[in-house]
Amino acid sequence: MNNSTKLLAFVYSIFIVVPLYWILGNAYYLNHINGFVFLAALIVLMIIAAIPLIIFRKDKFRSLIATWIIVLSSLFCAYELLLLEYESNTFIAEVYREPEEIIQSSGIYILAIGLNDIHYLDEENIVRDIYDRDGVQIFDLYKITNRDRYKSKTNEIKQFLGFGKEQFHVMGENVKGFIQEDIVVINEFLGRENLKGDSAGLGLGLSGMIHQGSLHNQIPIGVTGTLQPNGRVNQVGGIAGKMMISEQNGFPYIIVPYANKEEAETIKSEQQLSIEIIPVHHIDEAVIVINELNGST
């Protein structure tokens, strides 16, 4: 069998496997099938391909096509296998998390939302009943879709291969680059393994400035927002819960990214909160506002 015939067999196998994989992938992505069905279908394809491999074992061309079908199906199956790890995740609950004053007496309280993974429960009312019974406040409850699972699986593979970093790790690099100093309590915070996301960046940056003496504050302020290397503050999630946490802790002010301003004002109105919202584009704006607030007290 010459090389052109081998290549033709490979092309035939691609035209068989790839369309089927695309159809199954889209069916999964659109929640028409679950991960077990997705993987099982790929395994069935390998089994079906093994039949002509046995029947036409003397026909090298057909056998090669069947072999390539098995190989390609196996590769796709291996790539998607990690989906089963996320199959049991049904909801994510946003719950109360105590705000943290990283630098004592700084008045800068980092706001975070507790994210609880819910497994195997498909009914939202059952989840809420369980949390109500346990006395745990839920700010929001998100239904996990196959799209969410696929995104999580892909990100995990990227990080494993070194093509991506977790948001929390990137935030740590940005904060350290901004404050230009090793501050023990901030390093300890960034060394925690149970934290995710990057919304603590602005609060850590302001806390670092207070530790260094370039900023002074005597007012309790809830803070959320990313911190980019250039000091820019970008949008974050969980604003509703963070505003409720700030209100419940008696903070008179909350600093949020300007991109979250409209959302924060809507929540304030709907929940009839008294907290004052301070939207900022850049950490320098937050510094100016904090100085003004302290100058007026």
Rosetta silent file (secondary structure, phi, psi, omega in degrees, C-alpha in Angstrom):
SEQUENCE: MNNSTKLLAFVYSIFIVVPLYWILGNAYYLNHINGFVFLAALIVLMIIAAIPLIIFRKDKFRSLIATWIIVLSSLFCAYELLLLEYESNTFIAEVYREPEEIIQSSGIYILAIGLNDIHYLDEENIVRDIYDRDGVQIFDLYKITNRDRYKSKTNEIKQFLGFGKEQFHVMGENVKGFIQEDIVVINEFLGRENLKGDSAGLGLGLSGMIHQGSLHNQIPIGVTGTLQPNGRVNQVGGIAGKMMISEQNGFPYIIVPYANKEEAETIKSEQQLSIEIIPVHHIDEAVIVINELNGST
SCORE:     score description
SCORE:     0.000 S_00000001
   1 L     0.000  122.304 -178.002    0.000    0.000    0.000 S_00000001
   2 L   -80.361  172.814 -175.745    1.547    3.307   -1.123 S_00000001
   3 H   -64.168  -37.075 -179.211    1.532    6.585    0.828 S_00000001
   4 H   -64.773  -36.671  177.606   -1.277    8.166   -1.202 S_00000001
   5 H   -68.120  -39.812  176.808   -3.559    5.232   -0.392 S_00000001
   6 H   -63.046  -41.334  179.030   -2.687    5.529    3.296 S_00000001
   7 H   -65.158  -39.739  179.118   -3.450    9.246    3.187 S_00000001
   8 H   -63.331  -39.303  177.788   -6.756    8.558    1.461 S_00000001
   9 H   -63.670  -40.027  178.339   -7.703    6.104    4.203 S_00000001
  10 H   -64.355  -43.491  179.720   -6.902    8.750    6.817 S_00000001
  11 H   -62.946  -43.040  177.991   -9.033   11.344    4.982 S_00000001
  12 H   -58.398  -43.573 -178.347  -11.964    8.908    4.773 S_00000001
  13 H   -64.995  -37.069  177.821  -11.755    8.287    8.507 S_00000001
  14 H   -63.212  -43.745 -179.494  -11.776   12.041    9.198 S_00000001
  15 H   -66.834  -18.508  176.544  -14.916   12.490    7.085 S_00000001
  16 H   -90.158  -48.095 -172.257  -16.585    9.767    9.136 S_00000001
  17 H   -77.889  -48.048 -173.674  -15.433   10.620   12.670 S_00000001
  18 H   -59.845  -47.690  177.656  -15.282   14.441   12.712 S_00000001
  19 H   -59.878  -40.329  178.177  -18.903   15.077   11.609 S_00000001
  20 H   -64.832  -41.447  177.958  -20.170   12.545   14.157 S_00000001
  21 H   -63.387  -40.767  179.792  -17.999   14.104   16.862 S_00000001
  22 H   -64.265  -42.629  179.677  -19.269   17.582   15.897 S_00000001
  23 H   -64.179  -46.464  179.330  -22.899   16.430   16.077 S_00000001
  24 H   -63.945  -42.298  179.728  -22.395   14.752   19.463 S_00000001
  25 H   -61.312  -42.885  178.948  -20.453   17.740   20.784 S_00000001
  26 H   -68.902  -37.666  177.269  -23.187   20.173   19.803 S_00000001
  27 H   -62.060  -39.271  176.926  -25.881   17.901   21.245 S_00000001
  28 H   -68.820  -47.684 -175.767  -23.957   17.911   24.526 S_00000001
  29 H   -59.571  -32.318 -178.415  -23.206   21.645   24.430 S_00000001
  30 L   -94.315   12.317  175.090  -26.915   22.407   23.931 S_00000001
  31 L    67.916   24.345  176.469  -27.924   20.120   26.822 S_00000001
  32 L   -83.561  -25.825  176.223  -29.646   17.517   24.637 S_00000001
  33 L  -136.173  160.714  177.258  -27.433   14.740   26.006 S_00000001
  34 L   -97.361  179.577 -176.495  -25.278   14.358   29.105 S_00000001
  35 H   -64.628  -33.955 -179.921  -21.585   13.557   29.385 S_00000001
  36 H   -66.050  -41.743  178.521  -22.134    9.836   29.837 S_00000001
  37 H   -66.047  -41.489  179.563  -24.123    9.608   26.598 S_00000001
  38 H   -56.959  -52.103 -178.528  -21.506   11.716   24.788 S_00000001
  39 H   -68.713  -38.014 -179.041  -18.644    9.435   25.838 S_00000001
  40 H   -63.990  -37.834  179.407  -20.681    6.264   25.360 S_00000001
  41 H   -63.637  -39.019  178.109  -21.492    7.260   21.766 S_00000001
  42 H   -67.634  -37.390  178.288  -17.776    7.676   21.007 S_00000001
  43 H   -66.785  -41.053  177.683  -17.043    4.285   22.550 S_00000001
  44 H   -60.705  -39.106  178.315  -19.829    2.698   20.477 S_00000001
  45 H   -61.301  -39.792  178.205  -18.256    4.236   17.367 S_00000001
  46 H   -65.349  -39.876 -179.693  -14.967    2.546   18.234 S_00000001
  47 H   -66.237  -43.184  179.221  -16.730   -0.795   18.728 S_00000001
  48 H   -62.087  -39.373 -179.722  -18.569   -0.461   15.410 S_00000001
  49 H   -67.431  -27.509 -179.175  -15.279    0.361   13.668 S_00000001
  50 H   -71.286  -23.973 -179.121  -13.701   -2.746   15.163 S_00000001
  51 H   -65.307  -53.414  177.537  -16.257   -4.972   13.377 S_00000001
  52 H   -66.235  -23.979  176.950  -15.123   -4.213    9.792 S_00000001
  53 H   -62.885  -33.077  178.330  -11.550   -4.334   11.057 S_00000001
  54 H   -82.693  -45.445 -176.752  -12.168   -8.016   11.790 S_00000001
  55 H   -64.312  -44.575 -176.194  -14.402   -8.749    8.803 S_00000001
  56 L  -104.633   36.710 -176.486  -12.175   -7.039    6.238 S_00000001
  57 L   -62.542  -22.032  177.802   -8.856   -7.845    7.854 S_00000001
  58 L   -86.237  -14.711  177.513   -7.526   -9.031    4.473 S_00000001
  59 L   -93.316   99.321 -173.003   -8.591   -5.772    2.833 S_00000001
  60 H   -62.000  -36.177 -177.541   -5.760   -3.471    3.913 S_00000001
  61 H   -65.596  -50.854  179.842   -7.467   -0.277    2.727 S_00000001
  62 H   -65.604  -37.357  178.413  -10.706   -0.879    4.648 S_00000001
  63 H   -63.906  -38.008  179.378   -8.798   -2.133    7.643 S_00000001
  64 H   -67.601  -39.791  176.770   -6.718    1.036    7.676 S_00000001
  65 H   -60.478  -47.613  179.572   -9.847    3.199    7.539 S_00000001
  66 H   -61.001  -39.891  178.934  -11.325    1.273   10.475 S_00000001
  67 H   -62.213  -45.117  179.538   -8.048    1.585   12.374 S_00000001
  68 H   -65.194  -35.785  177.286   -7.967    5.353   11.877 S_00000001
  69 H   -62.044  -43.314  178.892  -11.601    5.612   12.979 S_00000001
  70 H   -64.798  -42.485 -178.798  -10.725    3.785   16.196 S_00000001
  71 H   -64.181  -49.163 -178.742   -7.641    5.952   16.768 S_00000001
  72 H   -64.078  -41.976  178.626   -9.452    9.258   16.147 S_00000001
  73 H   -63.063  -38.032  178.915  -12.443    8.212   18.255 S_00000001
  74 H   -65.319  -41.250  179.376  -10.088    7.180   21.056 S_00000001
  75 H   -64.707  -44.987  178.273   -8.340   10.568   20.973 S_00000001
  76 H   -63.657  -39.916  179.920  -11.634   12.470   21.075 S_00000001
  77 H   -63.613  -42.944  178.982  -12.860   10.213   23.853 S_00000001
  78 H   -63.625  -39.201 -179.485   -9.707   10.811   25.893 S_00000001
  79 H   -66.343  -35.307 -176.240  -10.034   14.576   25.374 S_00000001
  80 H   -93.847   -5.697 -174.702  -13.649   14.599   26.587 S_00000001
  81 L   -57.170  -33.968 -177.354  -13.237   12.061   29.400 S_00000001
  82 L   -63.902  -18.207  178.758  -12.731   14.808   31.978 S_00000001
  83 H   -58.202  -32.617 -177.853  -16.351   15.920   31.424 S_00000001
  84 H   -63.017  -26.106  179.235  -17.506   13.053   33.640 S_00000001
  85 H   -66.728  -27.256 -177.959  -15.757   14.715   36.567 S_00000001
  86 H   -99.765   -0.890 -172.553  -18.154   17.670   36.253 S_00000001
  87 L   -62.988  -32.915 -176.559  -21.295   15.663   35.487 S_00000001
  88 L   -78.860  -14.990  179.734  -22.564   15.631   39.072 S_00000001
  89 E   -70.823  119.934 -177.446  -22.352   19.446   39.422 S_00000001
  90 E  -114.884  -33.051  179.586  -25.883   20.806   39.142 S_00000001
  91 E  -142.378  158.934  166.681  -25.853   24.223   40.842 S_00000001
  92 E  -122.244  124.590 -179.804  -23.512   26.855   42.232 S_00000001
  93 E  -103.558  128.413  173.445  -24.794   28.696   45.291 S_00000001
  94 E   -89.530  117.305 -176.025  -23.534   32.170   46.168 S_00000001
  95 E  -125.625  170.585 -178.002  -23.523   32.352   49.970 S_00000001
  96 L   -63.181  137.497  172.694  -22.344   34.695   52.706 S_00000001
  97 L  -136.182  131.964 -176.239  -18.611   35.006   53.308 S_00000001
  98 L   -61.754  129.337  176.785  -17.169   37.130   56.063 S_00000001
  99 L   -65.956  148.875 -175.528  -15.415   40.271   54.731 S_00000001
 100 E  -118.482  129.408  173.250  -11.702   40.388   55.541 S_00000001
 101 L   -97.804   93.397 -173.676   -9.626   43.288   56.785 S_00000001
 102 L   -62.282  -46.577  175.515   -6.222   42.016   55.650 S_00000001
 103 L   -97.050  115.789 -176.673   -4.282   44.905   57.206 S_00000001
 104 L   -57.743  136.526  178.678   -5.570   45.425   60.737 S_00000001
 105 L    65.940   16.988  178.648   -7.243   48.815   61.384 S_00000001
 106 L   -81.860  -24.133 -177.105   -6.958   49.708   57.679 S_00000001
 107 L    77.719   -0.855  179.176  -10.727   49.944   57.247 S_00000001
 108 E   -96.951  111.380 -177.962  -10.371   48.200   53.870 S_00000001
 109 E  -107.620  118.567  178.879  -12.566   45.117   53.850 S_00000001
 110 E   -77.067  126.342 -178.181  -12.150   42.676   50.985 S_00000001
 111 L   -98.327  133.314  177.465  -15.520   41.379   49.858 S_00000001
 112 L  -143.794  154.658  177.974  -15.908   37.854   48.568 S_00000001
 113 L  -108.240  134.901  173.505  -18.776   35.497   47.921 S_00000001
 114 E   -75.561  129.546  179.972  -18.729   31.907   49.071 S_00000001
 115 E  -111.353  110.663 -179.013  -19.281   29.597   46.093 S_00000001
 116 E  -104.306  125.215  175.614  -20.727   26.219   47.015 S_00000001
 117 E   -80.533  128.497  177.749  -20.900   23.449   44.426 S_00000001
 118 E  -103.348  132.296 -177.574  -24.153   21.514   44.584 S_00000001
 119 E  -117.190  139.622  168.947  -24.066   17.906   43.387 S_00000001
 120 L    71.795  -12.696  179.919  -26.785   15.554   42.153 S_00000001
 121 L   -92.075  123.128 -175.716  -29.742   17.815   43.097 S_00000001
 122 L  -101.437  -14.567 -177.583  -31.716   18.939   40.039 S_00000001
 123 L  -100.100  122.089 -177.861  -34.559   20.863   41.698 S_00000001
 124 H   -61.119  -40.071 -177.439  -33.823   24.465   42.712 S_00000001
 125 H   -64.817  -31.025  177.557  -36.515   24.522   45.403 S_00000001
 126 H   -68.029  -42.649  178.748  -34.956   21.476   47.098 S_00000001
 127 H   -61.154  -46.924 -178.881  -31.549   23.196   47.210 S_00000001
 128 H   -63.969  -38.019  179.108  -33.070   26.372   48.662 S_00000001
 129 H   -63.239  -40.591  179.561  -35.030   24.387   51.247 S_00000001
 130 H   -63.326  -44.834 -179.430  -31.848   22.650   52.422 S_00000001
 131 H   -68.044  -38.755  177.318  -29.997   25.954   52.819 S_00000001
 132 H   -62.326  -41.825  179.741  -32.988   27.578   54.555 S_00000001
 133 H   -63.581  -35.361 -179.779  -33.171   24.663   56.973 S_00000001
 134 L   -85.939   -2.172  178.662  -29.449   25.036   57.743 S_00000001
 135 L    73.331   26.955 -179.585  -29.808   28.799   58.192 S_00000001
 136 L  -102.285  126.380 -178.973  -27.460   29.646   55.310 S_00000001
 137 L   -80.189  126.573  176.567  -28.271   32.738   53.288 S_00000001
 138 E  -103.207  123.024  176.709  -28.212   32.276   49.517 S_00000001
 139 E   -83.029  -37.116  178.029  -27.617   35.407   47.469 S_00000001
 140 E  -158.869  155.874 -178.786  -28.006   33.645   44.149 S_00000001
 141 E  -134.521  119.680 -175.475  -28.308   30.153   42.738 S_00000001
 142 E  -108.451  129.349  175.580  -26.984   29.283   39.290 S_00000001
 143 E   -78.191  126.825  179.693  -28.027   26.240   37.308 S_00000001
 144 L   -80.930  128.515  177.272  -24.969   24.515   35.807 S_00000001
 145 L  -106.439  168.360  176.627  -25.304   23.794   32.089 S_00000001
 146 H   -62.380  -30.226  176.200  -23.216   21.556   29.845 S_00000001
 147 H   -61.479  -42.499  177.499  -21.708   24.719   28.406 S_00000001
 148 H   -63.507  -42.835 -179.731  -20.395   25.579   31.888 S_00000001
 149 H   -63.692  -42.176 -178.184  -19.048   22.067   32.338 S_00000001
 150 H   -66.356  -39.085  178.641  -17.324   22.114   28.968 S_00000001
 151 H   -64.311  -42.652  179.082  -15.742   25.491   29.687 S_00000001
 152 H   -63.734  -42.375  178.889  -14.452   24.255   33.060 S_00000001
 153 H   -62.073  -45.824 -178.784  -13.051   21.095   31.473 S_00000001
 154 H   -63.533  -41.883  179.184  -11.295   23.072   28.716 S_00000001
 155 H   -64.926  -38.009  179.364   -9.789   25.540   31.210 S_00000001
 156 H   -64.605  -40.996  178.235   -8.509   22.690   33.364 S_00000001
 157 H   -65.805  -42.738  178.703   -6.799   21.098   30.366 S_00000001
 158 H   -59.416  -45.547 -179.405   -5.276   24.443   29.317 S_00000001
 159 H   -66.079  -37.639  178.467   -3.870   25.020   32.804 S_00000001
 160 H   -63.638  -37.027 -179.585   -2.516   21.474   32.951 S_00000001
 161 H   -84.956   -3.092  177.114   -0.718   22.027   29.639 S_00000001
 162 L    84.515   16.864 -179.151    0.610   25.396   30.793 S_00000001
 163 L   -95.871    0.267 -179.305   -1.438   27.517   28.376 S_00000001
 164 L  -159.098  157.099  178.630   -3.400   29.371   31.022 S_00000001
 165 L  -121.691  153.158  176.176   -3.296   30.494   34.647 S_00000001
 166 L   -67.417  147.198 -178.787   -6.006   30.660   37.271 S_00000001
 167 H   -56.997  -38.775 -178.323   -7.496   34.121   37.793 S_00000001
 168 H   -63.711  -38.774  178.872   -6.440   34.086   41.440 S_00000001
 169 H   -67.618  -43.039  178.321   -2.807   33.436   40.477 S_00000001
 170 H   -62.951  -42.090  177.547   -2.839   36.214   37.869 S_00000001
 171 H   -58.209  -43.076  179.522   -4.368   38.591   40.426 S_00000001
 172 H   -59.456  -42.648  177.979   -1.554   37.763   42.842 S_00000001
 173 H   -63.838  -41.102  179.659    1.056   38.655   40.241 S_00000001
 174 H   -64.321  -42.914 -178.991   -0.736   41.929   39.471 S_00000001
 175 H   -65.402  -46.559 -180.000   -0.972   42.885   43.149 S_00000001
 176 H   -62.991  -37.190  177.900    2.672   42.084   43.876 S_00000001
 177 H   -67.151  -31.417 -178.538    3.705   44.028   40.781 S_00000001
 178 H   -77.885  -47.033 -175.179    1.673   47.020   41.922 S_00000001
 179 H   -81.378  -19.197  175.407    2.733   47.244   45.576 S_00000001
 180 L    54.375   37.604  179.731    6.375   46.324   44.810 S_00000001
 181 L  -160.241  144.573  175.078    6.904   44.872   48.275 S_00000001
 182 L   -85.992  106.996  178.092    6.576   41.540   50.045 S_00000001
 183 L  -106.968  120.873 -169.424    3.921   42.080   52.700 S_00000001
 184 H   -54.232  -51.293 -174.725    3.502   38.983   54.863 S_00000001
 185 H   -65.812  -33.625  177.764   -0.274   39.110   55.406 S_00000001
 186 H   -71.345  -41.179  176.739   -0.934   39.769   51.712 S_00000001
 187 H   -61.745  -37.901  177.984    1.403   36.937   50.712 S_00000001
 188 H   -65.208  -40.617  177.838   -0.439   34.651   53.143 S_00000001
 189 H   -62.242  -45.394 -178.163   -3.761   35.628   51.584 S_00000001
 190 H   -71.488  -15.744  179.970   -2.415   34.961   48.092 S_00000001
 191 L   -89.235   -3.531  179.900   -1.025   31.616   49.259 S_00000001
 192 L   -68.548  146.883 -176.745   -4.416   30.211   50.209 S_00000001
 193 L  -100.020   -9.504 -174.624   -5.600   27.246   48.178 S_00000001
 194 L  -100.536   11.321 -177.296   -9.350   27.596   48.714 S_00000001
 195 L  -109.853  147.123  178.524   -9.814   30.938   46.942 S_00000001
 196 L  -134.473  166.548  175.459  -10.735   31.621   43.321 S_00000001
 197 L    85.070 -179.071 -175.790  -11.301   34.643   41.112 S_00000001
 198 L  -132.652   15.888 -174.120   -9.608   38.029   40.965 S_00000001
 199 L   -76.830   -7.123  178.483  -12.040   40.414   42.641 S_00000001
 200 L   -85.919   -4.507 -174.398   -9.803   40.908   45.702 S_00000001
 201 H   -55.842  -49.784 -178.238   -7.147   42.702   43.639 S_00000001
 202 H   -62.763  -44.874  179.701   -8.287   46.275   44.301 S_00000001
 203 H   -61.753  -39.102  178.532   -8.752   45.652   48.036 S_00000001
 204 H   -67.747  -39.990  178.408   -5.286   44.090   48.297 S_00000001
 205 H   -61.760  -45.151  178.697   -3.739   46.982   46.388 S_00000001
 206 H   -66.883  -38.670  177.918   -5.333   49.553   48.716 S_00000001
 207 H   -62.939  -40.502  177.867   -4.388   47.481   51.769 S_00000001
 208 H   -62.759  -40.011  179.290   -0.791   47.383   50.561 S_00000001
 209 H   -65.597  -38.174  177.457   -0.729   51.163   50.175 S_00000001
 210 H   -66.258  -41.100  177.088   -2.016   51.605   53.733 S_00000001
 211 H   -60.852  -37.340 -178.945    0.663   49.210   55.008 S_00000001
 212 H   -79.683  -11.376  177.703    3.302   51.256   53.167 S_00000001
 213 L    88.901    4.288 -179.757    1.982   54.509   54.635 S_00000001
 214 L   -87.664   -4.622  178.835    1.046   56.138   51.329 S_00000001
 215 L  -145.411  139.697  179.826   -2.683   55.925   52.150 S_00000001
 216 L  -127.557  140.544 -178.191   -4.587   56.434   55.393 S_00000001
 217 L  -151.634  136.418  178.580   -8.134   55.415   56.182 S_00000001
 218 L  -124.700   10.926 -178.098  -10.303   55.343   59.300 S_00000001
 219 L  -112.621  132.934  176.442  -13.640   54.472   57.683 S_00000001
 220 L   -69.679  121.421 -176.940  -14.847   50.896   57.158 S_00000001
 221 E  -131.599  127.796  173.522  -15.194   50.425   53.394 S_00000001
 222 E   -81.344  136.270 -174.964  -16.173   47.315   51.476 S_00000001
 223 E  -132.174  133.889  172.267  -14.021   46.875   48.367 S_00000001
 224 L  -145.484  143.911 -179.695  -14.318   44.666   45.292 S_00000001
 225 L   153.815  148.143  175.703  -12.655   44.910   41.895 S_00000001
 226 L   -75.272  165.571  174.560   -9.836   43.491   39.846 S_00000001
 227 L  -133.148  112.304  178.579   -6.453   45.205   39.723 S_00000001
 228 L   -84.444  163.219 -179.370   -4.593   45.256   36.427 S_00000001
 229 L   -55.639  -29.726  179.647   -0.817   45.899   36.209 S_00000001
 230 L   -89.333    6.012  178.113   -1.528   49.494   35.123 S_00000001
 231 L    91.735   -4.251 -178.766   -3.865   50.061   38.072 S_00000001
 232 E   -70.351  146.128 -178.346   -7.052   49.778   36.061 S_00000001
 233 L  -111.040  123.016 -176.825  -10.074   48.255   37.799 S_00000001
 234 L  -110.588  169.249 -175.220  -12.237   45.866   35.799 S_00000001
 235 L   -59.777  146.987  176.942  -15.671   44.284   36.218 S_00000001
 236 L  -131.837  171.182  177.867  -16.331   41.537   38.763 S_00000001
 237 L  -104.627  177.165  176.174  -19.186   39.193   39.579 S_00000001
 238 L    69.953   24.724 -176.630  -21.287   38.643   42.678 S_00000001
 239 H   -60.524  -41.458 -178.316  -22.105   42.324   43.183 S_00000001
 240 H   -57.522  -50.522 -179.573  -25.533   41.613   44.697 S_00000001
 241 H   -63.944  -39.951 -178.606  -24.109   39.389   47.415 S_00000001
 242 H   -66.780  -35.156  177.026  -21.195   41.715   48.121 S_00000001
 243 H   -70.108  -39.168  177.553  -23.511   44.687   48.571 S_00000001
 244 H   -64.566  -40.326  178.440  -25.728   42.688   50.916 S_00000001
 245 H   -63.257  -43.322  179.307  -22.675   41.605   52.921 S_00000001
 246 H   -62.819  -43.518  179.364  -21.482   45.215   53.166 S_00000001
 247 H   -62.978  -44.320 -177.871  -24.920   46.377   54.291 S_00000001
 248 H   -66.477  -26.549  179.048  -25.195   43.620   56.876 S_00000001
 249 L   -92.563    2.107  175.287  -21.773   44.549   58.302 S_00000001
 250 L    77.349   20.694  178.117  -22.696   48.216   58.553 S_00000001
 251 L   -72.796  131.428  178.668  -20.205   49.554   55.991 S_00000001
 252 L   -76.661  -21.527 -176.308  -21.246   53.067   54.907 S_00000001
 253 E  -134.876  152.354  170.686  -19.449   52.748   51.547 S_00000001
 254 E  -135.978  128.470  176.980  -18.638   50.129   48.941 S_00000001
 255 E   -96.184  125.186 -178.174  -16.067   50.638   46.188 S_00000001
 256 E  -130.621  159.431  173.232  -16.927   48.784   42.976 S_00000001
 257 E   -61.478  145.239  179.770  -15.615   48.803   39.391 S_00000001
 258 H   -59.005  -31.680  179.509  -17.286   51.458   37.263 S_00000001
 259 H   -63.612  -19.306  178.758  -18.393   48.646   34.940 S_00000001
 260 H  -100.209    4.979 -174.553  -20.563   47.356   37.817 S_00000001
 261 H   -57.441  -52.036 -176.588  -22.061   50.761   38.662 S_00000001
 262 H   -61.358  -43.681  178.953  -25.440   50.263   36.967 S_00000001
 263 H   -61.922  -43.655 -178.621  -25.862   46.781   38.414 S_00000001
 264 H   -64.530  -41.198  179.953  -24.945   48.007   41.906 S_00000001
 265 H   -67.068  -35.716  177.337  -27.391   50.922   41.742 S_00000001
 266 H   -64.967  -43.756  179.500  -30.182   48.594   40.599 S_00000001
 267 H   -64.426  -41.689  179.317  -29.508   46.236   43.515 S_00000001
 268 H   -59.264  -42.759 -179.406  -29.403   49.143   45.966 S_00000001
 269 H   -68.753  -47.062 -176.587  -32.792   50.328   44.753 S_00000001
 270 H   -65.926  -38.037 -177.082  -34.428   46.892   44.661 S_00000001
 271 H   -94.023   -1.391  179.258  -33.123   45.846   48.091 S_00000001
 272 L    54.779   52.549 -179.733  -33.575   49.330   49.595 S_00000001
 273 L   -87.895  153.761 -179.797  -29.988   49.481   50.836 S_00000001
 274 L  -100.498  -10.688 -176.187  -28.487   52.530   52.518 S_00000001
 275 L   -63.665  143.989  179.613  -24.870   51.894   51.534 S_00000001
 276 E   -93.160  131.477 -177.186  -23.221   54.483   49.260 S_00000001
 277 E   -93.061  130.670  177.461  -21.739   53.172   46.020 S_00000001
 278 E  -119.429  100.703  179.884  -18.351   54.456   44.862 S_00000001
 279 E   -87.333  138.893 -179.524  -17.587   53.360   41.276 S_00000001
 280 E  -136.357  148.759  173.567  -13.990   53.654   40.034 S_00000001
 281 L   -92.055  -28.885 -169.626  -12.111   53.012   36.779 S_00000001
 282 E  -142.612  152.462 -179.846   -8.650   53.042   38.367 S_00000001
 283 H   -61.913  -29.106  177.611   -7.113   52.483   41.785 S_00000001
 284 H   -61.763  -34.733  177.988   -5.990   56.136   41.800 S_00000001
 285 H   -66.289  -39.162  177.937   -9.667   57.159   41.791 S_00000001
 286 H   -63.760  -40.304  178.639  -10.252   54.956   44.834 S_00000001
 287 H   -62.907  -43.931  179.997   -7.302   56.587   46.606 S_00000001
 288 H   -61.210  -45.945 -179.224   -8.659   60.078   45.876 S_00000001
 289 H   -64.225  -43.231 -179.901  -12.120   59.185   47.196 S_00000001
 290 H   -62.672  -42.124  177.154  -10.718   57.561   50.351 S_00000001
 291 H   -62.306  -41.147  179.352   -8.606   60.645   51.047 S_00000001
 292 H   -65.852  -42.379 -179.861  -11.622   62.896   50.529 S_00000001
 293 H   -63.606  -41.277 -179.946  -13.810   60.812   52.828 S_00000001
 294 H   -74.507  -26.711  178.305  -11.202   60.849   55.579 S_00000001
 295 H   -73.434  -20.431 -177.198  -10.558   64.543   55.098 S_00000001
 296 L   -96.482    2.549 -179.658  -14.215   65.277   55.758 S_00000001
 297 L  -103.989    0.000    0.000  -14.368   63.374   59.037 S_00000001
